[in-house]
Amino acid sequence: MLLTTSCTAALEMSAILLDLQPGETVIVPSFTFVSSALAFTREGARILFCDIEPETLGPDPRHLAELLDDTVRAVVVVHYAGVACDMAGIREVLRDRPDVAVVEDNAHGLFGRWRDQPLGSLGRFATLSFHETKNIVCGEGGALVLNNPEDVDRAWVVYDKGTDRRAFFLGQVDKYSWRDTGSSFGLADTLAAYLLGQLEQRETIQAKRRAVYEGYLEALSPRADELGLRLPVVPEDCEPAYHLFHVILPSHETRTRVMGELREEGISTVFHYVPLHDSVAGQRFAARTPECPVTSDLSSRLLRLPFHNNLSAGDIERVADSLMRSLERG
Ligand SMILES: Cc1ncc(COP(=O)(O)O)c(C=O)c1O
């Protein structure tokens, strides 16, 4: 694993390591952060935008199968909110395509698990984020996880500004020189030291976040159906990373109204992602005209509730009550 300046930088490294050629494409969910696609376009790839399946909000294997053609070199998978996407379905679709790399954008999923395997161990590459908005933070930071030993040597060169500096430090060469493409991808030691402190507190942090997540579930579950509120779905073989708590509201209009009413009560809620396939750059870099109707629908109705390590049981109750009262008024 290489510590990088951000998850975006780690995605950029994975794009370089894929050695993308003109005309090649990468499949990326439309429902994700810009960097999941941006990193590959910078290496010249065009993007095939994949729709999501409505339970985990991860890439839909059925749409993936439709998109897969000879130009595809990689598939980016996102474990939204820290819950594994349908990895079994995705692996099944890719069963006869060992040439297609899986890149796990695991910005949300550190410490989550799928079938008892850690998220971040399932693709050829996996990327992590330690941005201040994540569970484990150092301001700005990330990591590239290399799950294929054959990538390690070249990854060090790309990481070290295209030089074999690591081989020099290991005494394998008598001087270091320019060998390949690359950049200055490494995280500063001072930030790495902060990150170590965070990782030492990992159990405390994860336990607090789990309590917030379960607090919302407990408060909202009894009335969710009646109020048309869809709560997060966690498939049986998944252990969440408790990154965020989202709900799906009955309509876009309801979301706009509910956000306004909660704001008046001093409760700040947010939404995401603005679908990439509809964005100006998404259309510019798309390999074909993208159609992602589930992404468009769900992203217009999704609402993220306040979520941080020190949210108290009282805070959770107040948010949940206000949300339910607002929905009753609809
Ligand atoms: C799914 C996903 N990928 C990548 C990123 C980018 O992470 P970073 O800010 O560490 O570059 C984010 C940021 O929120 C994200 O949500």
PDB file of C-alpha atoms and ligand atoms in Angstrom, residues 6-8 11 32-33 35-36 78 105 107-108 129-131 134 140-141 273, ligand 1:
ATOM      1  CA  SER A   6      -5.552  11.946  -1.919  1.00  0.00           C
ATOM      2  CA  CYS A   7      -7.856   9.223  -3.174  1.00  0.00           C
ATOM      3  CA  THR A   8      -7.924  11.162  -6.452  1.00  0.00           C
ATOM      4  CA  LEU A  11      -6.977   6.729  -8.763  1.00  0.00           C
ATOM      5  CA  THR A  32     -19.977   8.628  -7.759  1.00  0.00           C
ATOM      6  CA  PHE A  33     -17.562  11.448  -7.124  1.00  0.00           C
ATOM      7  CA  SER A  35     -12.471  11.615  -9.414  1.00  0.00           C
ATOM      8  CA  SER A  36     -13.641   8.048 -10.122  1.00  0.00           C
ATOM      9  CA  VAL A  78     -17.673   2.087  -5.638  1.00  0.00           C
ATOM     10  CA  ASP A 105     -12.774   3.207  -5.425  1.00  0.00           C
ATOM     11  CA  ALA A 107     -13.121   6.081  -0.555  1.00  0.00           C
ATOM     12  CA  HIS A 108     -16.086   5.188   1.693  1.00  0.00           C
ATOM     13  CA  SER A 129      -9.457   8.540   1.072  1.00  0.00           C
ATOM     14  CA  PHE A 130      -8.372  10.189   4.300  1.00  0.00           C
ATOM     15  CA  HIS A 131      -9.974  13.509   3.379  1.00  0.00           C
ATOM     16  CA  LYS A 134     -14.049  10.482   5.792  1.00  0.00           C
ATOM     17  CA  GLU A 140      -6.108  15.534   2.674  1.00  0.00           C
ATOM     18  CA  GLY A 141      -4.714  12.077   2.040  1.00  0.00           C
ATOM     19  CA  TYR A 273     -23.970  12.819  -6.279  1.00  0.00           C
TER      20      TYR A 273
HETATM   21  C1  LIG B   1     -16.340   7.762  -4.085  1.00  0.00           C
HETATM   22  C2  LIG B   1     -15.268   8.800  -3.976  1.00  0.00           C
HETATM   23  N1  LIG B   1     -14.127   8.648  -4.664  1.00  0.00           N
HETATM   24  C3  LIG B   1     -13.120   9.543  -4.596  1.00  0.00           C
HETATM   25  C4  LIG B   1     -13.221  10.656  -3.793  1.00  0.00           C
HETATM   26  C5  LIG B   1     -12.088  11.635  -3.768  1.00  0.00           C
HETATM   27  O1  LIG B   1     -11.370  11.549  -2.559  1.00  0.00           O
HETATM   28  P1  LIG B   1     -10.196  12.579  -2.241  1.00  0.00           P
HETATM   29  O2  LIG B   1     -10.835  13.840  -1.773  1.00  0.00           O
HETATM   30  O3  LIG B   1      -9.395  11.902  -1.144  1.00  0.00           O
HETATM   31  O4  LIG B   1      -9.396  12.760  -3.479  1.00  0.00           O
HETATM   32  C6  LIG B   1     -14.387  10.875  -3.056  1.00  0.00           C
HETATM   33  C7  LIG B   1     -14.509  12.071  -2.214  1.00  0.00           C
HETATM   34  O5  LIG B   1     -15.428  12.296  -1.496  1.00  0.00           O
HETATM   35  C8  LIG B   1     -15.445   9.919  -3.138  1.00  0.00           C
HETATM   36  O6  LIG B   1     -16.596  10.083  -2.466  1.00  0.00           O
END
